[in-house]
């Protein structure tokens, strides 16, 4: 997992790539939290476009980042998650706390 | 149901082996000409089962994970993931969505995800003896094959 972050205004985008599982999640978590602390964005966008695999470890990753960002007054978004990843993320009721977006637009509510 | 083919392997309960285990199961399943979605389903379910062994059964202290898979005559892939770890006192409770004994970043969705992405899930466990998870998935039926 190689994580790149880009900043546009007050939006920090974390470009997730490769596999997200229990083995890789801790390093990703640390990198994102460091970037959020450093840039103090108002929106943290977790971009799943480059993710080749994700299991339920991704749920903990998003929930934890939401909690960390919230303490700094920052909103969390999940961007470009495949249908499979969305299915897993939504099992935890993440839609209540995180906005799901695609290419910058909000996903239509079902 | 008769087995067409099978494999067995033993791996150390290390997080680094999670991707290896799901890749092996996906590679074994490939002979049944599964669709892309089915391969994804298998990898996801196996990943959850293996992670449970590492995180819960052996509490990150290590041990052995016994994985076997069989391809049955009716096109079903049956994967068994077994450990000799702590076992689960109340399997029904453990399988409840969002139930977790670990805090941090564990979501408590492992079994829910396994159920969602398999056709049949069986969990047998004995405290102090270990847990066996059996994941069954019919292959070649998602239209991509």
GROMACS .gro file of C-alpha atoms in nm:
model
  255
    1UNK     CA    1   0.000   0.000   0.000
    2UNK     CA    2   0.150   0.322  -0.121
    3UNK     CA    3  -0.050   0.621  -0.007
    4UNK     CA    4  -0.039   0.956  -0.184
    5UNK     CA    5  -0.218   1.259  -0.051
    6UNK     CA    6  -0.318   1.570  -0.243
    7UNK     CA    7  -0.451   1.897  -0.107
    8UNK     CA    8  -0.693   2.123  -0.290
    9UNK     CA    9  -0.805   2.420  -0.086
   10UNK     CA   10  -0.922   2.274   0.245
   11UNK     CA   11  -0.989   1.929   0.094
   12UNK     CA   12  -0.731   1.661   0.167
   13UNK     CA   13  -0.759   1.358  -0.060
   14UNK     CA   14  -0.595   1.031   0.043
   15UNK     CA   15  -0.547   0.817  -0.268
   16UNK     CA   16  -0.567   0.459  -0.141
   17UNK     CA   17  -0.402   0.198  -0.361
   18UNK     CA   18  -0.345  -0.177  -0.346
   19UNK     CA   19  -0.490  -0.406  -0.082
   20UNK     CA   20  -0.661  -0.299   0.240
   21UNK     CA   21  -0.664  -0.571   0.502
   22UNK     CA   22  -0.571  -0.623   0.867
   23UNK     CA   23  -0.204  -0.642   0.763
   24UNK     CA   24  -0.192  -0.318   0.567
   25UNK     CA   25  -0.446  -0.106   0.758
   26UNK     CA   26  -0.220   0.017   1.042
   27UNK     CA   27   0.028   0.187   0.808
   28UNK     CA   28  -0.249   0.346   0.602
   29UNK     CA   29  -0.418   0.468   0.920
   30UNK     CA   30  -0.100   0.631   1.045
   31UNK     CA   31  -0.027   0.806   0.715
   32UNK     CA   32  -0.378   0.948   0.685
   33UNK     CA   33  -0.391   1.066   1.046
   34UNK     CA   34  -0.050   1.232   1.009
   35UNK     CA   35  -0.165   1.413   0.694
   36UNK     CA   36  -0.491   1.526   0.858
   37UNK     CA   37  -0.302   1.660   1.158
   38UNK     CA   38  -0.050   1.836   0.934
   39UNK     CA   39  -0.291   2.000   0.687
   40UNK     CA   40  -0.595   2.049   0.914
   41UNK     CA   41  -0.843   2.016   0.624
   42UNK     CA   42  -1.218   2.069   0.653
   43UNK     CA   43  -1.284   1.768   0.429
   44UNK     CA   44  -1.095   1.438   0.428
   45UNK     CA   45  -1.168   1.245   0.110
   46UNK     CA   46  -1.070   0.879   0.110
   47UNK     CA   47  -1.040   0.786  -0.257
   48UNK     CA   48  -1.081   0.411  -0.318
   49UNK     CA   49  -1.026   0.424  -0.694
   50UNK     CA   50  -0.690   0.247  -0.680
   51UNK     CA   51  -0.792  -0.018  -0.427
   52UNK     CA   52  -0.755  -0.374  -0.561
   53UNK     CA   53  -0.886  -0.553  -0.251
   54UNK     CA   54  -1.065  -0.460   0.071
   55UNK     CA   55  -1.217  -0.669   0.348
   56UNK     CA   56  -1.391  -0.553   0.668
   57UNK     CA   57  -1.062  -0.400   0.786
   58UNK     CA   58  -1.160  -0.114   0.554
   59UNK     CA   59  -1.464  -0.045   0.773
   60UNK     CA   60  -1.249   0.002   1.081
   61UNK     CA   61  -1.012   0.215   0.878
   62UNK     CA   62  -1.288   0.452   0.764
   63UNK     CA   63  -1.460   0.462   1.107
   64UNK     CA   64  -1.135   0.537   1.282
   65UNK     CA   65  -1.043   0.812   1.035
   66UNK     CA   66  -1.390   0.962   1.073
   67UNK     CA   67  -1.344   0.972   1.450
   68UNK     CA   68  -0.998   1.126   1.428
   69UNK     CA   69  -1.100   1.384   1.166
   70UNK     CA   70  -1.411   1.477   1.362
   71UNK     CA   71  -1.208   1.576   1.666
   72UNK     CA   72  -1.038   1.830   1.438
   73UNK     CA   73  -1.366   1.955   1.293
   74UNK     CA   74  -1.309   1.776   0.962
   75UNK     CA   75  -1.574   1.594   0.756
   76UNK     CA   76  -1.493   1.252   0.603
   77UNK     CA   77  -1.596   1.135   0.256
   78UNK     CA   78  -1.555   0.800   0.079
   79UNK     CA   79  -1.492   0.851  -0.291
   80UNK     CA   80  -1.506   0.613  -0.587
   81UNK     CA   81  -1.558   0.294  -0.387
   82UNK     CA   82  -1.657  -0.004  -0.606
   83UNK     CA   83  -1.993  -0.168  -0.549
   84UNK     CA   84  -1.825  -0.443  -0.345
   85UNK     CA   85  -1.645  -0.200  -0.116
   86UNK     CA   86  -1.960   0.007  -0.076
   87UNK     CA   87  -2.154  -0.305   0.023
   88UNK     CA   88  -1.902  -0.381   0.296
   89UNK     CA   89  -1.874  -0.022   0.418
   90UNK     CA   90  -2.249   0.023   0.430
   91UNK     CA   91  -2.297  -0.294   0.641
   92UNK     CA   92  -2.161  -0.094   0.932
   93UNK     CA   93  -2.407   0.190   0.877
   94UNK     CA   94  -2.128   0.422   0.766
   95UNK     CA   95  -2.374   0.617   0.551
   96UNK     CA   96  -2.491   0.786   0.870
   97UNK     CA   97  -2.154   0.947   0.936
   98UNK     CA   98  -1.966   0.948   0.606
   99UNK     CA   99  -2.070   1.088   0.270
  100UNK     CA  100  -2.022   0.855  -0.030
  101UNK     CA  101  -1.915   1.043  -0.340
  102UNK     CA  102  -1.810   0.954  -0.692
  103UNK     CA  103  -1.587   1.176  -0.904
  104UNK     CA  104  -1.662   1.464  -0.671
  105UNK     CA  105  -2.042   1.422  -0.681
  106UNK     CA  106  -2.250   1.276  -0.406
  107UNK     CA  107  -2.385   0.927  -0.472
  108UNK     CA  108  -2.761   0.930  -0.505
  109UNK     CA  109  -2.936   0.799  -0.197
  110UNK     CA  110  -3.100   0.463  -0.261
  111UNK     CA  111  -2.092  -3.475  -0.302
  112UNK     CA  112  -1.779  -3.608  -0.472
  113UNK     CA  113  -1.462  -3.401  -0.476
  114UNK     CA  114  -1.305  -3.328  -0.811
  115UNK     CA  115  -0.992  -3.173  -0.667
  116UNK     CA  116  -0.859  -3.051  -0.334
  117UNK     CA  117  -0.562  -2.897  -0.157
  118UNK     CA  118  -0.445  -2.853   0.200
  119UNK     CA  119  -0.196  -2.618   0.351
  120UNK     CA  120  -0.075  -2.496   0.687
  121UNK     CA  121   0.037  -2.139   0.736
  122UNK     CA  122   0.161  -1.937   1.029
  123UNK     CA  123  -0.100  -1.702   1.178
  124UNK     CA  124   0.079  -1.388   1.067
  125UNK     CA  125  -0.092  -1.085   0.916
  126UNK     CA  126   0.151  -1.092   0.625
  127UNK     CA  127  -0.001  -1.428   0.520
  128UNK     CA  128  -0.355  -1.293   0.481
  129UNK     CA  129  -0.303  -1.189   0.118
  130UNK     CA  130  -0.121  -1.515   0.045
  131UNK     CA  131  -0.409  -1.729   0.179
  132UNK     CA  132  -0.682  -1.552  -0.017
  133UNK     CA  133  -0.468  -1.555  -0.333
  134UNK     CA  134  -0.410  -1.931  -0.303
  135UNK     CA  135  -0.785  -1.998  -0.265
  136UNK     CA  136  -0.864  -1.772  -0.560
  137UNK     CA  137  -0.600  -1.944  -0.773
  138UNK     CA  138  -0.739  -2.288  -0.681
  139UNK     CA  139  -1.093  -2.172  -0.766
  140UNK     CA  140  -0.978  -2.051  -1.108
  141UNK     CA  141  -1.001  -2.405  -1.255
  142UNK     CA  142  -1.381  -2.390  -1.217
  143UNK     CA  143  -1.393  -2.091  -1.450
  144UNK     CA  144  -1.545  -1.850  -1.199
  145UNK     CA  145  -1.650  -1.494  -1.278
  146UNK     CA  146  -1.460  -1.190  -1.159
  147UNK     CA  147  -1.724  -1.122  -0.891
  148UNK     CA  148  -1.704  -1.479  -0.761
  149UNK     CA  149  -1.326  -1.458  -0.730
  150UNK     CA  150  -1.371  -1.132  -0.536
  151UNK     CA  151  -1.630  -1.297  -0.311
  152UNK     CA  152  -1.398  -1.587  -0.231
  153UNK     CA  153  -1.099  -1.364  -0.161
  154UNK     CA  154  -1.306  -1.144   0.070
  155UNK     CA  155  -1.461  -1.433   0.266
  156UNK     CA  156  -1.129  -1.617   0.304
  157UNK     CA  157  -0.957  -1.298   0.413
  158UNK     CA  158  -1.212  -1.252   0.693
  159UNK     CA  159  -1.175  -1.612   0.812
  160UNK     CA  160  -0.795  -1.598   0.815
  161UNK     CA  161  -0.792  -1.258   0.987
  162UNK     CA  162  -1.020  -1.398   1.259
  163UNK     CA  163  -0.766  -1.676   1.328
  164UNK     CA  164  -0.484  -1.423   1.361
  165UNK     CA  165  -0.667  -1.154   1.558
  166UNK     CA  166  -0.906  -1.359   1.771
  167UNK     CA  167  -0.813  -1.729   1.785
  168UNK     CA  168  -0.444  -1.664   1.847
  169UNK     CA  169  -0.477  -1.301   1.968
  170UNK     CA  170  -0.185  -1.192   1.746
  171UNK     CA  171   0.049  -1.429   1.933
  172UNK     CA  172   0.085  -1.667   1.641
  173UNK     CA  173  -0.008  -2.029   1.579
  174UNK     CA  174  -0.101  -2.244   1.284
  175UNK     CA  175  -0.388  -2.197   1.042
  176UNK     CA  176  -0.506  -2.505   0.854
  177UNK     CA  177  -0.667  -2.430   0.522
  178UNK     CA  178  -0.816  -2.682   0.283
  179UNK     CA  179  -1.036  -2.638  -0.017
  180UNK     CA  180  -1.226  -2.881  -0.234
  181UNK     CA  181  -1.395  -2.838  -0.565
  182UNK     CA  182  -1.709  -3.051  -0.571
  183UNK     CA  183  -1.880  -3.218  -0.865
  184UNK     CA  184  -2.172  -2.976  -0.846
  185UNK     CA  185  -1.944  -2.677  -0.906
  186UNK     CA  186  -1.927  -2.573  -0.541
  187UNK     CA  187  -1.600  -2.460  -0.388
  188UNK     CA  188  -1.574  -2.553  -0.021
  189UNK     CA  189  -1.302  -2.379   0.181
  190UNK     CA  190  -1.225  -2.480   0.539
  191UNK     CA  191  -1.026  -2.250   0.764
  192UNK     CA  192  -0.935  -2.408   1.097
  193UNK     CA  193  -0.735  -2.297   1.398
  194UNK     CA  194  -0.637  -2.446   1.733
  195UNK     CA  195  -0.685  -2.118   1.912
  196UNK     CA  196  -0.902  -1.998   2.199
  197UNK     CA  197  -1.236  -2.093   2.048
  198UNK     CA  198  -1.564  -1.903   2.065
  199UNK     CA  199  -1.791  -1.949   2.367
  200UNK     CA  200  -2.103  -1.817   2.194
  201UNK     CA  201  -2.088  -1.858   1.817
  202UNK     CA  202  -2.433  -1.707   1.765
  203UNK     CA  203  -2.331  -1.390   1.948
  204UNK     CA  204  -1.996  -1.374   1.765
  205UNK     CA  205  -2.184  -1.385   1.435
  206UNK     CA  206  -2.404  -1.086   1.521
  207UNK     CA  207  -2.323  -0.791   1.294
  208UNK     CA  208  -2.102  -0.532   1.466
  209UNK     CA  209  -2.036  -0.758   1.766
  210UNK     CA  210  -1.667  -0.747   1.851
  211UNK     CA  211  -1.453  -0.832   2.149
  212UNK     CA  212  -1.178  -0.602   2.023
  213UNK     CA  213  -1.196  -0.225   2.023
  214UNK     CA  214  -0.964  -0.018   1.805
  215UNK     CA  215  -1.040  -0.042   1.441
  216UNK     CA  216  -1.212  -0.383   1.437
  217UNK     CA  217  -1.560  -0.346   1.293
  218UNK     CA  218  -1.722  -0.669   1.414
  219UNK     CA  219  -1.829  -0.748   1.060
  220UNK     CA  220  -1.608  -1.047   0.982
  221UNK     CA  221  -1.878  -1.315   0.992
  222UNK     CA  222  -2.137  -1.085   0.829
  223UNK     CA  223  -1.904  -1.029   0.537
  224UNK     CA  224  -1.834  -1.405   0.510
  225UNK     CA  225  -2.209  -1.471   0.505
  226UNK     CA  226  -2.275  -1.200   0.246
  227UNK     CA  227  -2.012  -1.323   0.004
  228UNK     CA  228  -2.066  -1.698   0.036
  229UNK     CA  229  -2.362  -1.924  -0.036
  230UNK     CA  230  -2.329  -2.114   0.290
  231UNK     CA  231  -2.128  -2.051   0.605
  232UNK     CA  232  -2.077  -2.300   0.886
  233UNK     CA  233  -1.893  -2.222   1.209
  234UNK     CA  234  -1.797  -2.487   1.463
  235UNK     CA  235  -1.606  -2.391   1.772
  236UNK     CA  236  -1.498  -2.526   2.109
  237UNK     CA  237  -1.348  -2.307   2.379
  238UNK     CA  238  -0.984  -2.392   2.428
  239UNK     CA  239  -0.980  -2.620   2.123
  240UNK     CA  240  -1.030  -2.395   1.825
  241UNK     CA  241  -1.265  -2.297   1.548
  242UNK     CA  242  -1.349  -2.431   1.204
  243UNK     CA  243  -1.513  -2.207   0.945
  244UNK     CA  244  -1.652  -2.365   0.629
  245UNK     CA  245  -1.728  -2.135   0.337
  246UNK     CA  246  -1.921  -2.273   0.040
  247UNK     CA  247  -1.956  -2.092  -0.287
  248UNK     CA  248  -2.105  -2.206  -0.615
  249UNK     CA  249  -1.882  -2.107  -0.904
  250UNK     CA  250  -1.948  -2.027  -1.266
  251UNK     CA  251  -2.294  -1.882  -1.211
  252UNK     CA  252  -2.245  -1.504  -1.204
  253UNK     CA  253  -2.258  -1.462  -1.578
  254UNK     CA  254  -1.899  -1.350  -1.620
  255UNK     CA  255  -1.763  -1.699  -1.652
   0.00000   0.00000   0.00000
